[in-house]
Amino acid sequence: MTEPESPAPKAVVPFVLLAVLALAVAGAVWWVTRPGPLLIQGEVAAPRVDVSARTSGRIADVTADLGDTVEAGLVLVTLSNPQLVTAHAAAASGLEVARASEAAAGATRPELIRVREADLALAHADLRLSQEQIARDTELSEQGLRPQALLDQSLRNVETATRRVEAAQAQLDLARAGASPEDRAVAAAQVAQAGATLAQRQADLDELTVTAPMAGEISARLIEPGENIGPGTPLFTIVDLDSAWFTFNLREDLLAGLKVGGLLSVRVPALEVEVEAQITLINVQGQFASWRATRATGDFDLRSFEVRARSTAPLPGLRPGMSALITLGE
């Protein structure tokens, strides 16, 4: 009996080709549909200060302009305010008056002391006269030549003269001592109060000269000479370009692998450069910046985070508002 023939090898080839073709198609579909790198756009930011005046006045002189580079303490604006100048002069006069009152409280005129000394001498003279009179009256009374009533009157005159001497001595002591400690304390307090008022008026005058609070570039000028301004009116905006940073807003599901101190490769299209930047801040944004879920189930809200990074090397020409690009998921 003849054995059956085995299948020809050529019959297997189509199946192998079909399997290879299926794998190739599946690989091509995966390659086309795989998640690619995500391009994130941020921007450049920098510290900025809005310069304003603490007091009111008229713009007398403007010594800085838009685009100028200024140093901290440089005079930007000079204001004019005659009322403050007058108030300062009045405060200075008030201080002089208070000092004069304090000096007067601590001193006594020599003429007054001489008057008190004369009063005391006169009181002593009256006392001696009364004592001599009582001696004569006593002797006459012992001889029966002076009635007792006159003797009693002479005794009262001695007492009265003694009290006058004591009063004159007290007046002289008071004149020599001057004002009381309480009066002197009041005078000193009035000097301190007047000095504080003058210091406040001087501070107001100092505010008529507005200086730059920090170094940087003037990015906005909001005044012209001759304008009247009030306290807090914005005058200039100063930006510190040397402290610029990159800022990006990312969903929390994109933060994987990012940490403070880590490095990012940032591309700045305006400068046509790509720089290395170090992450300095990862901070959650407010609820208003959350990404809301689009499905009722199987999805969840995503918070947004601000990521700041600073270039590890100086980057000339970097300015606030420029776009900054990073690529995640490479």
Coordinates of C-alpha atoms in Angstrom, one line a residue:
M1 CA 0.0 0.0 0.0
T2 CA 1.4 3.4 -1.0
E3 CA 2.0 6.1 1.8
P4 CA 0.3 9.5 1.4
E5 CA 2.5 12.3 0.2
S6 CA 3.4 15.2 2.7
P7 CA 2.2 18.8 2.0
A8 CA 4.4 20.7 -0.2
P9 CA 6.5 23.4 1.6
K10 CA 5.3 26.0 -0.9
A11 CA 1.8 25.8 0.7
V12 CA 3.2 27.2 4.1
V13 CA 4.8 30.3 2.6
P14 CA 1.6 32.4 2.1
F15 CA 0.8 32.0 5.8
V16 CA 4.2 33.2 6.9
L17 CA 4.0 36.2 4.6
L18 CA 0.6 37.1 5.9
A19 CA 1.9 36.9 9.5
V20 CA 4.9 39.1 8.7
L21 CA 2.7 41.6 6.9
A22 CA 0.2 41.7 9.8
L23 CA 3.1 42.5 12.2
A24 CA 4.4 45.1 9.9
V25 CA 1.0 46.8 9.7
A26 CA 0.6 46.7 13.5
G27 CA 4.0 48.2 14.0
A28 CA 3.3 51.0 11.5
V29 CA 0.0 51.7 13.2
W30 CA 1.7 51.9 16.6
W31 CA 4.4 54.2 15.3
V32 CA 1.8 56.5 13.8
T33 CA -0.5 56.6 16.8
R34 CA 2.1 56.5 19.6
P35 CA 2.2 59.6 21.9
G36 CA 4.8 62.0 20.7
P37 CA 6.8 64.7 22.6
L38 CA 4.6 67.5 24.0
L39 CA 5.7 71.1 23.2
I40 CA 4.9 73.5 26.1
Q41 CA 4.9 77.2 25.7
G42 CA 5.7 79.6 28.5
E43 CA 7.1 83.1 28.7
V44 CA 9.8 85.2 30.3
A45 CA 9.0 87.1 33.4
A46 CA 11.1 89.4 35.6
P47 CA 10.8 91.4 38.9
R48 CA 9.1 94.7 38.4
V49 CA 8.3 97.7 40.6
D50 CA 5.8 100.4 40.1
V51 CA 7.4 103.6 41.4
S52 CA 5.0 106.2 43.0
A53 CA 5.2 109.2 45.2
R54 CA 4.2 109.2 48.9
T55 CA 3.0 112.8 48.8
S56 CA 1.2 115.1 46.4
G57 CA 2.8 117.8 44.3
R58 CA 3.5 119.2 40.9
I59 CA 6.0 117.5 38.6
A60 CA 8.9 120.0 38.6
D61 CA 11.6 117.9 36.9
V62 CA 11.9 114.5 35.3
T63 CA 15.4 113.1 35.1
A64 CA 14.7 109.7 33.7
D65 CA 13.0 108.4 30.5
L66 CA 11.5 105.3 29.0
G67 CA 14.2 102.7 28.3
D68 CA 16.8 104.2 30.6
T69 CA 18.9 101.9 32.7
V70 CA 18.9 103.2 36.3
E71 CA 20.7 102.3 39.5
A72 CA 19.1 102.1 43.0
G73 CA 18.9 105.6 44.5
L74 CA 19.0 107.5 41.3
V75 CA 16.7 110.6 41.3
L76 CA 13.8 110.0 38.9
V77 CA 11.4 112.9 39.6
T78 CA 11.4 116.1 41.6
L79 CA 8.1 117.5 42.9
S80 CA 7.1 121.0 44.0
N81 CA 4.8 121.5 46.9
P82 CA 4.9 125.0 48.6
Q83 CA 2.5 124.0 51.3
L84 CA 4.9 121.4 52.6
V85 CA 7.8 123.9 52.5
T86 CA 5.6 126.3 54.6
A87 CA 4.7 123.6 57.0
H88 CA 8.3 122.7 57.5
A89 CA 9.2 126.3 58.3
A90 CA 6.4 126.5 60.8
A91 CA 7.5 123.3 62.5
A92 CA 11.1 124.6 62.7
S93 CA 9.8 127.8 64.3
G94 CA 7.7 125.8 66.8
L95 CA 10.8 123.8 67.8
E96 CA 12.7 127.0 68.5
V97 CA 9.9 128.3 70.6
A98 CA 9.8 125.1 72.6
R99 CA 13.5 125.2 73.2
A100 CA 13.3 128.8 74.4
S101 CA 10.5 127.8 76.8
E102 CA 12.6 124.9 78.1
A103 CA 15.6 127.3 78.6
A104 CA 13.4 129.8 80.4
A105 CA 12.1 127.0 82.7
G106 CA 15.6 126.1 83.7
A107 CA 16.9 129.6 84.4
T108 CA 16.0 132.7 86.5
R109 CA 16.7 136.3 85.7
P110 CA 19.4 137.9 87.9
E111 CA 17.3 141.0 88.4
L112 CA 14.6 138.8 90.1
I113 CA 17.1 137.2 92.4
R114 CA 18.4 140.7 93.5
V115 CA 14.8 141.8 94.1
R116 CA 14.2 138.7 96.3
E117 CA 17.5 139.4 98.2
A118 CA 16.4 143.0 98.8
D119 CA 13.0 141.8 100.2
L120 CA 14.8 139.4 102.5
A121 CA 17.1 142.1 103.8
L122 CA 14.1 144.4 104.4
A123 CA 12.4 141.6 106.3
H124 CA 15.5 141.1 108.5
A125 CA 15.6 144.9 109.1
D126 CA 11.9 144.9 110.2
L127 CA 12.6 141.9 112.5
R128 CA 15.6 143.6 114.1
L129 CA 13.5 146.7 114.7
S130 CA 10.7 144.7 116.2
Q131 CA 13.2 142.8 118.5
E132 CA 14.7 146.1 119.7
Q133 CA 11.2 147.5 120.3
I134 CA 10.2 144.5 122.4
A135 CA 13.4 144.8 124.4
R136 CA 12.6 148.4 125.3
D137 CA 8.9 147.7 126.0
T138 CA 9.9 144.8 128.3
E139 CA 12.3 147.0 130.3
L140 CA 9.6 149.8 130.6
S141 CA 7.0 147.2 131.5
E142 CA 9.1 145.9 134.4
Q143 CA 9.4 149.5 135.6
G144 CA 5.6 149.9 135.4
L145 CA 5.9 152.5 132.7
R146 CA 4.5 150.5 129.8
P147 CA 1.0 148.8 129.9
Q148 CA 0.7 145.1 129.2
A149 CA -1.3 145.7 126.0
L150 CA 1.6 147.5 124.4
L151 CA 3.9 144.8 125.4
D152 CA 1.6 142.2 123.8
Q153 CA 1.5 144.2 120.6
S154 CA 5.3 144.3 120.4
L155 CA 5.4 140.6 120.8
R156 CA 2.9 140.2 117.9
N157 CA 5.1 142.5 115.8
V158 CA 8.1 140.3 116.4
E159 CA 6.1 137.2 115.3
T160 CA 4.9 139.0 112.2
A161 CA 8.4 140.1 111.3
T162 CA 9.7 136.6 111.8
R163 CA 7.1 135.2 109.4
R164 CA 8.0 137.9 106.8
V165 CA 11.6 136.9 107.0
E166 CA 10.7 133.2 106.4
A167 CA 8.5 134.2 103.4
A168 CA 11.2 136.4 101.9
Q169 CA 13.7 133.6 102.3
A170 CA 11.3 131.1 100.6
Q171 CA 10.8 133.6 97.7
L172 CA 14.6 133.9 97.3
D173 CA 15.1 130.1 97.3
L174 CA 12.4 129.8 94.7
A175 CA 13.9 132.4 92.5
R176 CA 17.3 130.8 92.7
A177 CA 16.0 127.3 92.0
G178 CA 13.9 128.3 89.0
A179 CA 11.0 126.2 87.7
S180 CA 9.8 123.0 89.4
P181 CA 10.9 119.6 88.1
E182 CA 7.3 119.1 86.8
D183 CA 7.5 122.3 84.8
R184 CA 10.8 121.4 83.4
A185 CA 9.5 117.9 82.4
V186 CA 6.6 119.6 80.6
A187 CA 9.0 121.9 78.8
A188 CA 11.2 119.0 77.7
A189 CA 8.2 117.1 76.5
Q190 CA 7.1 120.1 74.4
V191 CA 10.6 120.2 72.8
A192 CA 10.4 116.5 72.0
Q193 CA 6.9 117.0 70.4
A194 CA 8.1 119.9 68.3
G195 CA 11.1 117.9 67.2
A196 CA 8.9 115.0 66.1
T197 CA 6.7 117.4 64.2
L198 CA 9.7 118.9 62.4
A199 CA 11.0 115.4 61.6
Q200 CA 7.7 114.5 60.0
R201 CA 7.7 117.7 57.9
Q202 CA 11.3 117.0 56.8
A203 CA 10.2 113.5 55.8
D204 CA 7.4 115.0 53.7
L205 CA 10.0 117.3 52.0
D206 CA 12.3 114.3 51.4
E207 CA 9.4 112.6 49.6
L208 CA 9.3 115.4 47.0
T209 CA 12.5 113.8 45.5
V210 CA 11.5 110.3 44.1
T211 CA 14.4 107.9 43.6
A212 CA 14.7 104.4 42.0
P213 CA 14.0 101.7 44.6
M214 CA 16.1 99.2 42.6
A215 CA 18.4 98.8 39.6
G216 CA 16.8 98.0 36.3
E217 CA 15.3 99.3 33.1
I218 CA 12.4 101.8 32.9
S219 CA 9.7 100.0 31.0
A220 CA 6.9 102.6 31.5
R221 CA 6.8 106.3 32.1
L222 CA 3.4 107.7 33.1
I223 CA 4.0 111.4 33.9
E224 CA 5.0 114.6 32.2
P225 CA 6.4 117.8 33.7
G226 CA 3.8 120.2 35.1
E227 CA 1.3 117.5 36.1
N228 CA -0.3 117.5 39.5
I229 CA -0.2 114.1 41.2
G230 CA -1.5 112.7 44.4
P231 CA -0.1 110.2 46.9
G232 CA 0.4 106.7 45.3
T233 CA 0.1 107.9 41.7
P234 CA 2.2 105.6 39.5
L235 CA 5.2 107.4 37.9
F236 CA 7.5 104.7 36.4
T237 CA 7.8 101.0 36.1
I238 CA 11.2 99.5 36.6
V239 CA 12.1 95.9 35.5
D240 CA 15.1 94.0 36.7
L241 CA 16.2 92.3 33.5
D242 CA 19.2 90.6 35.2
S243 CA 16.8 88.5 37.4
A244 CA 14.5 87.3 34.6
W245 CA 13.1 83.7 34.7
F246 CA 11.1 81.3 32.6
T247 CA 7.5 80.5 33.7
F248 CA 5.3 77.6 32.5
N249 CA 1.8 76.5 33.5
L250 CA 1.6 72.7 33.5
R251 CA -1.2 70.2 34.3
E252 CA -0.2 68.0 37.2
D253 CA -0.1 64.9 35.0
L254 CA 2.8 66.5 33.1
L255 CA 5.0 67.0 36.2
A256 CA 6.5 63.5 36.3
G257 CA 10.3 63.8 36.4
L258 CA 10.3 67.5 37.3
K259 CA 11.6 68.7 40.6
V260 CA 13.1 71.8 42.1
G261 CA 16.8 71.9 41.3
G262 CA 16.3 69.8 38.1
L263 CA 17.3 71.0 34.7
L264 CA 15.2 71.9 31.6
S265 CA 16.2 72.6 28.0
V266 CA 14.5 75.9 27.1
R267 CA 14.3 77.3 23.6
V268 CA 13.8 81.1 23.2
P269 CA 12.6 81.7 19.6
A270 CA 13.1 85.5 19.8
L271 CA 16.9 84.9 20.5
E272 CA 17.2 81.7 18.4
V273 CA 18.9 80.0 21.3
E274 CA 18.4 77.0 23.4
V275 CA 19.6 77.3 27.0
E276 CA 19.8 75.1 30.1
A277 CA 17.6 76.3 33.0
Q278 CA 17.3 75.2 36.6
I279 CA 13.9 74.7 38.1
T280 CA 13.5 77.1 41.1
L281 CA 9.8 76.7 41.9
I282 CA 6.9 74.3 41.4
N283 CA 3.8 76.0 42.8
V284 CA 0.1 75.0 42.6
Q285 CA -2.2 77.5 40.9
G286 CA -5.6 78.6 42.2
Q287 CA -8.8 76.6 41.7
F288 CA -9.6 78.7 38.7
A289 CA -6.7 77.2 36.8
S290 CA -7.9 73.6 37.2
W291 CA -8.5 71.4 34.2
R292 CA -12.1 70.1 34.6
A293 CA -13.0 66.5 33.8
T294 CA -15.0 66.0 30.6
R295 CA -16.6 62.7 31.6
A296 CA -18.9 62.1 34.5
T297 CA -17.0 58.8 35.4
G298 CA -13.6 57.5 34.7
D299 CA -12.0 60.9 34.7
F300 CA -10.9 63.5 37.3
D301 CA -10.0 67.2 37.6
L302 CA -6.4 68.2 37.1
R303 CA -4.8 71.1 38.9
S304 CA -2.4 73.4 37.2
F305 CA 1.1 74.2 38.5
E306 CA 3.5 77.1 37.8
V307 CA 7.0 75.9 37.0
R308 CA 9.7 78.5 37.2
A309 CA 13.2 78.0 35.9
R310 CA 16.2 80.3 35.7
S311 CA 19.0 80.2 33.1
T312 CA 22.2 78.7 34.4
A313 CA 24.2 81.2 32.4
P314 CA 23.7 84.9 31.6
L315 CA 21.5 85.3 28.5
P316 CA 21.9 88.8 27.0
G317 CA 18.8 90.2 25.3
L318 CA 16.3 88.2 27.4
R319 CA 13.3 90.3 28.1
P320 CA 9.9 89.8 29.8
G321 CA 7.1 88.7 27.5
M322 CA 9.3 86.6 25.2
S323 CA 8.1 83.1 24.5
A324 CA 9.9 80.1 26.0
L325 CA 9.4 76.5 24.8
I326 CA 10.2 73.2 26.4
T327 CA 9.5 69.7 25.2
L328 CA 8.2 67.0 27.6
G329 CA 8.0 63.2 27.0
E330 CA 11.0 62.8 24.6

